[in-house]
Amino acid sequence: MFPLPQKECREPATCLGSASPQDMGRYCRGDVEGECSRRAELTRPELCGVGDPIAMFSSASSCLSSRGRVIKWFWDSAEEGYRTYHRDEYDEDKNPNGVINLGTSENKLCFDLLSRRLTQSDMLRVEPPLLQYPDWRGHLFLREEVAKFLSYYCKSPLPLKAENVVVLNGCTSVFSALATVLCEVGEAFLIPTPYYEGITRHVYLYGNVRLAYVYLDSEVTGQDTRPFQLTVEKLETALQGAESEGVKVKGLILINPQNPLGDIYSPEELQEFLGFAKRHSLHVILDEIYMLSVFQESLEFHSVLSLERLPDPQRTHVLWGMSKDFGMSGLRFGTLYTENQDVATAVASLCHYHGLSGLVQYQVAQLLQDRDWINRVYLPENLARLKAAHTYVSEELRALGVPFLSRGAGLFIWVDLRKYLRKATFEEETLLWRRFLDNKVLLSFGKAFECKEPGWFRVVFSDRPQRLRLGMQRVRQVLESNPK
């Protein structure tokens, strides 16, 4: 393991500095200040826009329906890097020159802990109910454990109820189901950008629901502001902009901790955002899938379920899953918590297509109820490994003189590579991304997250040390060979 650390587009006004761990989230220092002041003279980007996922759609397939052609087009256009990685995946022994994936947000640090726990005797049980059709909301024994788990780790003021829990095969399915049951075709959710790019597909492919962007930029305008900061004023502007284009907005999507920024919303911010949504009768979907991946000791995550009073509990819906916090993205477990029984029932109906096997539900319940193992074994070690990996990548970026956001939550770092673009365009950003891929390291580029500023990349650090070191060596090779 890594040694544990000791205790057409306009650029924005301020670039971010490579912050020290004590300085989480501070911005530019030293030799990058000149670059920052130069950018301060440029015009800020627009604050809102409505996404059209198929604006560039084209397909000549005569075998598929119009829906089928759109679905295929999403796959063809959005998965190039991921498909390249799977065709040429790095393996230390079998394929040492293969692609190292620092682009997909997966936690690969704790397989040893998970494999030991998942192969213990209490995980191996087969009974008739586990092999039969379940309650489509999920087996009651699992929903009860999920309610207890979320009550404890979300620090809810009152015990959460199993009747408000619906279990699906991943949060991808939860997003798709919620979009389908909450929105009419062509309606939209507000979402701050940059954001996890998969949500575009999740809400569109089934429900034909769009996203209305709340564009954030890296400009720091005062002592109490931070890069890419969301405010109610920006939400109001984006809502008005969408409505002026004739798009009906039905809800707001928030990711907390945020992907790709790593920001954690304070209780005060959450109340402000929820209050905004209530004033406009909007649903709020809170994606809290990284809630247990906060590895900086000075930070504290506050779940929306920890708030004493929700402004509009019938329109507040919370997602969590085991893909990130427990490094089990292949298990395909996600859960929805909502007090709105109409929403829960409608989503449960879609579980005919998105349910989990009874055997998996049993294993998940066993794991979630093992509070002793989670608190004494898994969480301390996982957080220590995340922190060590984050520290390693941060030090590599500082050595290269590369600015980045340092937040202390999530599995990734938001990295500013704008100075490596010959022009501030997304075409140049894509060319840089391809140079990384040609050098056998996969990153995620900012345009995929609808970032308005070309040149930002997400680097995932939650990989095993040997692969992470080699991946960062390949990143360094590209940057050192690329004229600034």
Short mmCIF file of C-alpha atoms in Angstrom, two decimals:
data_model
loop_
_atom_site.label_atom_id
_atom_site.label_comp_id
_atom_site.label_asym_id
_atom_site.label_seq_id
_atom_site.Cartn_x
_atom_site.Cartn_y
_atom_site.Cartn_z
CA MET A 1 0.00 0.00 0.00
CA PHE A 2 0.95 3.65 -0.19
CA PRO A 3 2.57 5.01 2.98
CA LEU A 4 -0.06 6.72 5.09
CA PRO A 5 0.32 10.52 5.18
CA GLN A 6 1.12 12.36 8.33
CA LYS A 7 -1.21 14.00 10.56
CA GLU A 8 -16.67 28.40 -28.18
CA CYS A 9 -15.81 28.87 -24.89
CA ARG A 10 -14.37 31.45 -22.51
CA GLU A 11 -12.02 30.67 -19.73
CA PRO A 12 -12.91 31.64 -16.15
CA ALA A 13 -11.27 34.22 -13.99
CA THR A 14 -9.36 32.14 -11.47
CA CYS A 15 -7.38 28.95 -11.81
CA LEU A 16 -7.08 26.59 -8.89
CA GLY A 17 -3.93 25.89 -7.01
CA SER A 18 -2.48 22.57 -6.03
CA ALA A 19 -3.65 22.86 -2.44
CA SER A 20 -1.97 21.23 0.49
CA PRO A 21 -3.97 18.80 2.64
CA GLN A 22 -4.29 21.50 5.32
CA ASP A 23 -5.59 23.89 2.70
CA MET A 24 -8.37 21.74 1.23
CA GLY A 25 -10.00 23.67 -1.57
CA ARG A 26 -7.76 26.77 -1.55
CA TYR A 27 -6.61 28.10 -4.88
CA CYS A 28 -3.65 29.31 -6.86
CA ARG A 29 -0.35 30.10 -5.24
CA GLY A 30 3.12 31.05 -6.43
CA ASP A 31 3.98 30.67 -10.07
CA VAL A 32 0.40 30.25 -11.31
CA GLU A 33 -0.86 33.60 -10.01
CA GLY A 34 0.10 35.39 -13.21
CA GLU A 35 -1.98 32.96 -15.23
CA CYS A 36 -4.89 33.52 -12.86
CA SER A 37 -4.79 37.29 -13.12
CA ARG A 38 -4.66 37.06 -16.93
CA ARG A 39 -7.79 34.91 -16.94
CA ALA A 40 -9.58 37.40 -14.68
CA GLU A 41 -9.88 39.75 -17.65
CA LEU A 42 -11.95 37.24 -19.65
CA THR A 43 -15.74 37.11 -19.75
CA ARG A 44 -17.55 34.56 -17.59
CA PRO A 45 -19.48 31.78 -19.34
CA GLU A 46 -23.25 31.69 -19.51
CA LEU A 47 -25.04 30.46 -16.38
CA CYS A 48 -27.66 28.08 -17.75
CA GLY A 49 -28.70 25.89 -20.67
CA VAL A 50 -30.93 22.93 -21.49
CA GLY A 51 -29.26 19.77 -22.69
CA ASP A 52 -30.32 17.99 -25.86
CA PRO A 53 -28.79 14.50 -25.53
CA ILE A 54 -29.41 13.61 -29.18
CA ALA A 55 -28.55 16.93 -30.84
CA MET A 56 -25.75 15.20 -32.77
CA PHE A 57 -27.70 11.98 -33.27
CA SER A 58 -27.25 10.04 -36.46
CA SER A 59 -27.81 6.37 -37.21
CA ALA A 60 -28.29 4.44 -40.40
CA SER A 61 -29.46 1.16 -38.87
CA SER A 62 -32.65 -0.09 -40.51
CA CYS A 63 -33.03 -2.99 -38.07
CA LEU A 64 -33.84 -0.81 -35.06
CA SER A 65 -36.78 1.33 -34.02
CA SER A 66 -36.21 5.03 -33.56
CA ARG A 67 -35.81 4.36 -29.83
CA GLY A 68 -33.38 1.54 -30.57
CA ARG A 69 -31.29 3.77 -32.82
CA VAL A 70 -31.05 6.43 -30.10
CA ILE A 71 -30.06 3.82 -27.50
CA LYS A 72 -27.38 2.41 -29.81
CA TRP A 73 -26.13 5.91 -30.57
CA PHE A 74 -25.67 6.60 -26.84
CA TRP A 75 -23.55 3.47 -26.57
CA ASP A 76 -21.48 4.29 -29.64
CA SER A 77 -20.87 7.92 -28.72
CA ALA A 78 -20.39 7.76 -24.96
CA GLU A 79 -18.42 4.58 -24.34
CA GLU A 80 -15.40 4.88 -26.64
CA GLY A 81 -12.77 5.12 -23.92
CA TYR A 82 -14.39 2.46 -21.76
CA ARG A 83 -14.65 0.02 -24.67
CA THR A 84 -11.02 0.68 -25.60
CA TYR A 85 -10.03 -0.09 -22.02
CA HIS A 86 -11.92 -3.38 -21.94
CA ARG A 87 -10.40 -4.49 -25.25
CA ASP A 88 -6.89 -3.78 -23.98
CA GLU A 89 -7.12 -3.92 -20.18
CA TYR A 90 -3.88 -3.70 -18.23
CA ASP A 91 -2.72 -6.83 -16.45
CA GLU A 92 0.60 -6.92 -14.64
CA ASP A 93 1.45 -10.37 -16.00
CA LYS A 94 -0.70 -10.97 -19.09
CA ASN A 95 -0.88 -7.45 -20.60
CA PRO A 96 1.61 -5.04 -18.97
CA ASN A 97 1.27 -2.60 -21.89
CA GLY A 98 -2.53 -2.45 -21.64
CA VAL A 99 -4.70 0.53 -20.73
CA ILE A 100 -4.81 1.63 -17.09
CA ASN A 101 -8.22 3.01 -16.17
CA LEU A 102 -8.07 6.19 -14.09
CA GLY A 103 -11.32 7.36 -15.64
CA THR A 104 -14.02 5.07 -14.20
CA SER A 105 -14.99 5.87 -10.62
CA GLU A 106 -14.51 2.53 -8.89
CA ASN A 107 -12.94 1.73 -5.54
CA LYS A 108 -10.42 -1.07 -6.12
CA LEU A 109 -8.50 -0.69 -2.87
CA CYS A 110 -10.18 -3.18 -0.52
CA PHE A 111 -10.77 -6.42 -2.39
CA ASP A 112 -8.80 -8.30 0.27
CA LEU A 113 -11.14 -7.13 3.05
CA LEU A 114 -14.29 -7.74 1.02
CA SER A 115 -13.31 -11.17 -0.25
CA ARG A 116 -12.60 -12.40 3.28
CA ARG A 117 -15.91 -11.08 4.59
CA LEU A 118 -18.04 -12.24 1.65
CA THR A 119 -16.72 -15.80 1.81
CA GLN A 120 -17.51 -16.35 5.49
CA SER A 121 -20.08 -19.02 6.30
CA ASP A 122 -22.88 -16.61 7.27
CA MET A 123 -22.93 -15.33 3.67
CA LEU A 124 -23.74 -18.73 2.17
CA ARG A 125 -27.41 -19.49 2.63
CA VAL A 126 -30.05 -20.88 0.29
CA GLU A 127 -33.71 -21.05 1.27
CA PRO A 128 -36.84 -21.34 -0.91
CA PRO A 129 -37.89 -17.66 -0.51
CA LEU A 130 -34.50 -16.55 -1.85
CA LEU A 131 -35.11 -18.47 -5.08
CA GLN A 132 -38.67 -17.25 -5.60
CA TYR A 133 -40.20 -13.97 -6.73
CA PRO A 134 -39.85 -11.41 -3.91
CA ASP A 135 -41.82 -8.34 -2.97
CA TRP A 136 -40.67 -6.12 -5.83
CA ARG A 137 -39.64 -3.38 -3.40
CA GLY A 138 -37.08 -5.88 -2.10
CA HIS A 139 -37.27 -8.60 0.54
CA LEU A 140 -38.54 -7.16 3.81
CA PHE A 141 -35.47 -8.40 5.71
CA LEU A 142 -33.24 -6.35 3.38
CA ARG A 143 -35.37 -3.21 3.47
CA GLU A 144 -35.35 -3.35 7.27
CA GLU A 145 -31.55 -3.59 7.30
CA VAL A 146 -31.25 -0.74 4.78
CA ALA A 147 -33.49 1.44 6.97
CA LYS A 148 -31.36 0.67 10.06
CA PHE A 149 -28.13 1.22 8.13
CA LEU A 150 -29.21 4.61 6.75
CA SER A 151 -30.62 5.66 10.12
CA TYR A 152 -27.22 5.02 11.72
CA TYR A 153 -24.81 6.34 9.08
CA CYS A 154 -26.99 9.21 7.88
CA LYS A 155 -27.61 10.16 11.54
CA SER A 156 -31.32 10.63 11.04
CA PRO A 157 -33.08 12.25 14.01
CA LEU A 158 -35.75 9.51 13.95
CA PRO A 159 -35.49 5.87 12.82
CA LEU A 160 -36.08 5.50 9.10
CA LYS A 161 -38.83 3.15 7.95
CA ALA A 162 -38.53 0.04 5.81
CA GLU A 163 -41.78 0.93 4.04
CA ASN A 164 -39.96 3.93 2.50
CA VAL A 165 -37.15 1.78 1.06
CA VAL A 166 -37.08 0.39 -2.49
CA VAL A 167 -34.19 -1.80 -3.64
CA LEU A 168 -32.98 -1.93 -7.26
CA ASN A 169 -29.99 -3.24 -9.18
CA GLY A 170 -27.87 -0.10 -8.84
CA CYS A 171 -28.40 3.64 -8.58
CA THR A 172 -28.42 3.84 -12.37
CA SER A 173 -31.77 2.04 -12.25
CA VAL A 174 -33.00 4.30 -9.45
CA PHE A 175 -32.29 7.39 -11.55
CA SER A 176 -33.99 5.87 -14.60
CA ALA A 177 -37.04 4.83 -12.60
CA LEU A 178 -37.41 8.17 -10.81
CA ALA A 179 -37.12 10.14 -14.05
CA THR A 180 -39.77 7.95 -15.65
CA VAL A 181 -42.30 8.20 -12.82
CA LEU A 182 -41.77 11.89 -11.94
CA CYS A 183 -41.56 13.55 -15.36
CA GLU A 184 -43.50 13.72 -18.58
CA VAL A 185 -41.63 13.25 -21.85
CA GLY A 186 -39.49 16.33 -22.60
CA GLU A 187 -39.55 17.73 -19.06
CA ALA A 188 -36.31 18.38 -17.22
CA PHE A 189 -34.33 18.22 -14.00
CA LEU A 190 -32.03 21.05 -12.94
CA ILE A 191 -28.49 19.82 -12.36
CA PRO A 192 -25.33 21.78 -11.43
CA THR A 193 -22.40 21.26 -13.79
CA PRO A 194 -19.92 19.66 -13.88
CA TYR A 195 -21.79 16.48 -12.93
CA TYR A 196 -21.47 12.70 -13.29
CA GLU A 197 -22.08 12.23 -16.99
CA GLY A 198 -24.01 8.96 -16.76
CA ILE A 199 -27.05 10.79 -15.38
CA THR A 200 -27.76 12.12 -18.88
CA ARG A 201 -28.34 8.56 -20.11
CA HIS A 202 -30.06 7.43 -16.93
CA VAL A 203 -32.87 9.97 -17.19
CA TYR A 204 -33.20 10.06 -20.98
CA LEU A 205 -33.17 6.50 -22.29
CA TYR A 206 -36.36 5.36 -20.51
CA GLY A 207 -38.15 8.55 -19.60
CA ASN A 208 -37.01 10.89 -22.40
CA VAL A 209 -36.26 13.42 -19.67
CA ARG A 210 -33.77 16.24 -20.21
CA LEU A 211 -31.33 18.07 -17.95
CA ALA A 212 -31.34 21.84 -17.45
CA TYR A 213 -27.78 22.85 -16.63
CA VAL A 214 -26.80 25.14 -13.78
CA TYR A 215 -23.38 26.13 -15.11
CA LEU A 216 -20.73 26.66 -12.45
CA ASP A 217 -17.24 28.04 -13.11
CA SER A 218 -13.90 28.08 -11.34
CA GLU A 219 -13.92 31.81 -10.60
CA VAL A 220 -13.42 32.74 -6.95
CA THR A 221 -15.16 36.05 -6.40
CA GLY A 222 -14.59 36.67 -2.70
CA GLN A 223 -13.26 35.48 0.63
CA ASP A 224 -16.22 33.19 1.31
CA THR A 225 -16.56 31.69 -2.15
CA ARG A 226 -15.04 28.58 -3.65
CA PRO A 227 -14.52 27.32 -7.20
CA PHE A 228 -17.58 25.80 -8.88
CA GLN A 229 -19.79 26.90 -5.98
CA LEU A 230 -23.53 26.32 -6.24
CA THR A 231 -25.86 29.03 -4.94
CA VAL A 232 -29.60 29.57 -4.87
CA GLU A 233 -29.14 32.58 -7.14
CA LYS A 234 -27.59 30.32 -9.81
CA LEU A 235 -30.44 27.85 -9.40
CA GLU A 236 -32.99 30.62 -9.88
CA THR A 237 -31.19 31.86 -13.01
CA ALA A 238 -31.07 28.36 -14.52
CA LEU A 239 -34.74 27.71 -13.74
CA GLN A 240 -35.78 30.98 -15.38
CA GLY A 241 -33.58 30.20 -18.37
CA ALA A 242 -35.12 26.77 -18.89
CA GLU A 243 -38.64 28.12 -18.57
CA SER A 244 -37.86 30.90 -21.06
CA GLU A 245 -37.01 28.13 -23.56
CA GLY A 246 -40.38 26.51 -22.94
CA VAL A 247 -38.98 23.60 -20.91
CA LYS A 248 -40.92 22.55 -17.82
CA VAL A 249 -38.60 21.76 -14.90
CA LYS A 250 -39.88 19.09 -12.50
CA GLY A 251 -36.98 18.66 -10.12
CA LEU A 252 -33.41 19.24 -8.97
CA ILE A 253 -30.62 16.65 -8.86
CA LEU A 254 -27.85 17.09 -6.28
CA ILE A 255 -24.85 14.79 -5.81
CA ASN A 256 -23.42 14.94 -2.29
CA PRO A 257 -20.45 14.46 -1.99
CA GLN A 258 -20.26 15.90 -5.47
CA ASN A 259 -18.91 14.01 -8.48
CA PRO A 260 -16.49 15.13 -10.00
CA LEU A 261 -15.70 18.04 -7.63
CA GLY A 262 -15.69 16.22 -4.29
CA ASP A 263 -17.57 19.12 -2.65
CA ILE A 264 -19.66 18.41 0.46
CA TYR A 265 -22.74 20.55 0.98
CA SER A 266 -23.20 22.01 4.46
CA PRO A 267 -26.54 21.60 6.30
CA GLU A 268 -27.19 25.29 5.67
CA GLU A 269 -26.63 24.88 1.93
CA LEU A 270 -28.86 21.81 1.83
CA GLN A 271 -31.66 23.73 3.56
CA GLU A 272 -31.28 26.60 1.09
CA PHE A 273 -31.43 24.30 -1.92
CA LEU A 274 -34.40 22.39 -0.51
CA GLY A 275 -36.15 25.67 0.29
CA PHE A 276 -35.64 26.82 -3.31
CA ALA A 277 -37.14 23.54 -4.56
CA LYS A 278 -40.16 23.85 -2.29
CA ARG A 279 -40.87 27.42 -3.44
CA HIS A 280 -41.04 26.14 -7.00
CA SER A 281 -42.75 22.79 -6.20
CA LEU A 282 -39.76 20.82 -7.48
CA HIS A 283 -38.75 17.29 -6.55
CA VAL A 284 -35.20 16.92 -5.20
CA ILE A 285 -33.14 13.81 -5.90
CA LEU A 286 -30.18 13.52 -3.55
CA ASP A 287 -27.48 11.11 -4.72
CA GLU A 288 -25.41 10.28 -1.63
CA ILE A 289 -23.50 7.33 -3.05
CA TYR A 290 -20.13 8.64 -1.74
CA MET A 291 -21.36 9.43 1.79
CA LEU A 292 -18.91 7.03 3.52
CA SER A 293 -15.96 7.97 1.28
CA VAL A 294 -14.98 11.17 3.15
CA PHE A 295 -11.36 10.51 4.10
CA GLN A 296 -10.21 13.95 5.26
CA GLU A 297 -10.57 14.00 9.05
CA SER A 298 -11.45 17.69 9.19
CA LEU A 299 -14.50 17.20 6.95
CA GLU A 300 -17.94 16.02 8.01
CA PHE A 301 -20.63 14.76 5.69
CA HIS A 302 -24.25 15.71 6.45
CA SER A 303 -26.89 13.59 4.80
CA VAL A 304 -30.16 15.23 3.88
CA LEU A 305 -31.71 12.53 6.08
CA SER A 306 -29.88 14.04 9.07
CA LEU A 307 -31.83 17.31 8.87
CA GLU A 308 -34.34 17.88 11.65
CA ARG A 309 -37.04 19.01 9.24
CA LEU A 310 -37.26 18.63 5.50
CA PRO A 311 -39.02 21.55 3.78
CA ASP A 312 -40.91 19.17 1.47
CA PRO A 313 -40.47 15.51 2.50
CA GLN A 314 -42.95 14.26 -0.11
CA ARG A 315 -40.71 15.60 -2.87
CA THR A 316 -37.34 14.62 -1.38
CA HIS A 317 -35.84 11.34 -2.62
CA VAL A 318 -32.48 9.90 -1.50
CA LEU A 319 -30.21 7.42 -3.32
CA TRP A 320 -27.41 5.30 -1.94
CA GLY A 321 -25.64 2.15 -3.10
CA MET A 322 -22.63 -0.09 -2.44
CA SER A 323 -20.71 0.57 -5.64
CA LYS A 324 -18.48 3.35 -4.29
CA ASP A 325 -18.35 3.22 -0.48
CA PHE A 326 -17.97 -0.57 -0.47
CA GLY A 327 -16.11 -1.03 -3.76
CA MET A 328 -18.77 -3.44 -5.06
CA SER A 329 -19.90 -1.89 -8.33
CA GLY A 330 -20.35 -5.35 -9.85
CA LEU A 331 -22.83 -6.40 -7.15
CA ARG A 332 -25.43 -3.97 -8.55
CA PHE A 333 -27.17 -2.82 -5.39
CA GLY A 334 -28.87 0.56 -5.10
CA THR A 335 -31.62 1.86 -2.89
CA LEU A 336 -34.18 4.64 -2.89
CA TYR A 337 -35.50 6.21 0.30
CA THR A 338 -38.65 8.29 -0.11
CA GLU A 339 -41.57 9.14 2.15
CA ASN A 340 -43.81 9.49 -0.90
CA GLN A 341 -45.62 6.15 -1.16
CA ASP A 342 -46.93 6.86 -4.65
CA VAL A 343 -43.36 7.35 -5.86
CA ALA A 344 -42.15 4.26 -3.98
CA THR A 345 -44.91 2.11 -5.47
CA ALA A 346 -44.36 3.37 -9.01
CA VAL A 347 -40.60 2.75 -8.77
CA ALA A 348 -41.23 -0.69 -7.24
CA SER A 349 -43.33 -1.60 -10.26
CA LEU A 350 -40.26 -1.04 -12.44
CA CYS A 351 -38.33 -3.43 -10.20
CA HIS A 352 -39.82 -6.20 -12.34
CA TYR A 353 -37.00 -5.19 -14.69
CA HIS A 354 -34.46 -3.97 -12.15
CA GLY A 355 -34.69 -6.36 -9.21
CA LEU A 356 -31.90 -8.17 -7.36
CA SER A 357 -31.69 -11.91 -6.92
CA GLY A 358 -32.72 -13.20 -3.52
CA LEU A 359 -29.23 -14.55 -2.88
CA VAL A 360 -27.67 -11.11 -3.44
CA GLN A 361 -30.30 -9.48 -1.23
CA TYR A 362 -29.42 -11.91 1.55
CA GLN A 363 -25.69 -11.16 1.26
CA VAL A 364 -26.26 -7.41 1.25
CA ALA A 365 -28.43 -7.65 4.36
CA GLN A 366 -25.78 -9.71 6.15
CA LEU A 367 -23.11 -7.18 5.28
CA LEU A 368 -25.13 -4.11 6.25
CA GLN A 369 -26.05 -5.52 9.64
CA ASP A 370 -22.43 -6.35 10.53
CA ARG A 371 -21.81 -2.99 12.16
CA ASP A 372 -18.80 -4.31 14.06
CA TRP A 373 -16.95 -5.32 10.87
CA ILE A 374 -17.92 -2.11 9.05
CA ASN A 375 -16.81 0.20 11.87
CA ARG A 376 -13.76 -1.68 13.17
CA VAL A 377 -12.35 -3.28 10.03
CA TYR A 378 -13.66 -1.97 6.74
CA LEU A 379 -14.28 1.76 7.10
CA PRO A 380 -11.03 2.66 8.94
CA GLU A 381 -8.88 0.72 6.49
CA ASN A 382 -10.77 1.89 3.41
CA LEU A 383 -10.53 5.55 4.43
CA ALA A 384 -6.84 5.21 5.26
CA ARG A 385 -6.14 3.67 1.85
CA LEU A 386 -8.19 6.33 0.08
CA LYS A 387 -6.28 9.07 1.88
CA ALA A 388 -2.90 7.53 1.05
CA ALA A 389 -3.80 7.14 -2.63
CA HIS A 390 -5.17 10.69 -2.77
CA THR A 391 -1.99 12.02 -1.17
CA TYR A 392 0.18 10.18 -3.70
CA VAL A 393 -1.67 11.56 -6.73
CA SER A 394 -1.79 15.06 -5.19
CA GLU A 395 1.98 15.03 -4.72
CA GLU A 396 2.51 13.84 -8.30
CA LEU A 397 0.33 16.67 -9.62
CA ARG A 398 2.16 19.25 -7.50
CA ALA A 399 5.48 17.99 -8.80
CA LEU A 400 4.18 18.61 -12.32
CA GLY A 401 2.91 22.07 -11.40
CA VAL A 402 -0.65 21.06 -12.24
CA PRO A 403 -3.46 22.88 -10.37
CA PHE A 404 -6.32 20.79 -9.00
CA LEU A 405 -9.24 20.82 -6.60
CA SER A 406 -8.43 19.08 -3.34
CA ARG A 407 -11.55 18.24 -1.40
CA GLY A 408 -11.04 15.11 0.72
CA ALA A 409 -14.11 13.16 -0.40
CA GLY A 410 -14.92 10.74 -3.21
CA LEU A 411 -12.59 8.64 -5.35
CA PHE A 412 -11.25 11.30 -7.71
CA ILE A 413 -9.48 14.63 -8.17
CA TRP A 414 -10.71 17.40 -10.49
CA VAL A 415 -7.58 18.48 -12.38
CA ASP A 416 -6.95 21.70 -14.32
CA LEU A 417 -5.00 20.95 -17.52
CA ARG A 418 -6.06 24.10 -19.38
CA LYS A 419 -2.48 25.27 -19.83
CA TYR A 420 -1.81 22.14 -21.92
CA LEU A 421 -4.41 23.13 -24.53
CA ARG A 422 -3.15 25.12 -27.54
CA LYS A 423 -6.57 26.76 -27.72
CA ALA A 424 -9.36 26.91 -25.14
CA THR A 425 -11.69 24.59 -27.06
CA PHE A 426 -13.30 21.25 -26.40
CA GLU A 427 -11.72 19.95 -29.59
CA GLU A 428 -8.32 20.57 -28.02
CA GLU A 429 -9.51 18.94 -24.80
CA THR A 430 -10.51 15.83 -26.75
CA LEU A 431 -7.13 15.74 -28.50
CA LEU A 432 -5.38 15.80 -25.12
CA TRP A 433 -7.68 13.04 -23.88
CA ARG A 434 -6.75 10.92 -26.92
CA ARG A 435 -3.06 11.48 -26.26
CA PHE A 436 -3.56 10.04 -22.78
CA LEU A 437 -5.46 7.08 -24.24
CA ASP A 438 -2.78 6.54 -26.89
CA ASN A 439 -0.29 6.39 -24.03
CA LYS A 440 -2.45 3.69 -22.41
CA VAL A 441 -4.06 5.65 -19.59
CA LEU A 442 -7.78 6.45 -19.56
CA LEU A 443 -8.97 9.69 -17.94
CA SER A 444 -12.35 11.44 -18.07
CA PHE A 445 -12.49 14.82 -19.82
CA GLY A 446 -14.50 17.82 -18.70
CA LYS A 447 -16.91 18.02 -21.62
CA ALA A 448 -18.34 14.65 -20.58
CA PHE A 449 -19.35 16.32 -17.29
CA GLU A 450 -20.78 19.37 -19.15
CA CYS A 451 -18.04 21.57 -17.68
CA LYS A 452 -18.15 24.93 -19.48
CA GLU A 453 -14.37 25.42 -19.30
CA PRO A 454 -12.29 23.23 -21.64
CA GLY A 455 -9.28 21.57 -20.06
CA TRP A 456 -10.58 20.04 -16.83
CA PHE A 457 -10.12 16.29 -16.29
CA ARG A 458 -11.20 13.85 -13.59
CA VAL A 459 -8.48 11.51 -12.30
CA VAL A 460 -9.62 8.52 -10.23
CA PHE A 461 -7.07 7.57 -7.56
CA SER A 462 -8.81 4.62 -5.87
CA ASP A 463 -6.75 1.91 -7.55
CA ARG A 464 -4.07 -0.46 -6.31
CA PRO A 465 -0.65 1.17 -5.78
CA GLN A 466 1.27 -0.49 -8.60
CA ARG A 467 -1.35 0.39 -11.22
CA LEU A 468 -1.80 3.90 -9.86
CA ARG A 469 1.94 4.60 -9.99
CA LEU A 470 2.20 3.32 -13.56
CA GLY A 471 -0.90 5.27 -14.56
CA MET A 472 0.53 8.51 -13.16
CA GLN A 473 3.84 7.82 -14.93
CA ARG A 474 1.93 7.65 -18.19
CA VAL A 475 0.08 10.87 -17.36
CA ARG A 476 3.42 12.55 -16.66
CA GLN A 477 4.85 11.34 -19.98
CA VAL A 478 1.99 12.92 -21.91
CA LEU A 479 2.14 16.23 -20.07
CA GLU A 480 5.92 16.53 -20.27
CA SER A 481 5.83 15.85 -24.01
CA ASN A 482 2.96 18.29 -24.59
CA PRO A 483 3.96 21.93 -25.08
CA LYS A 484 2.16 24.31 -22.74
#
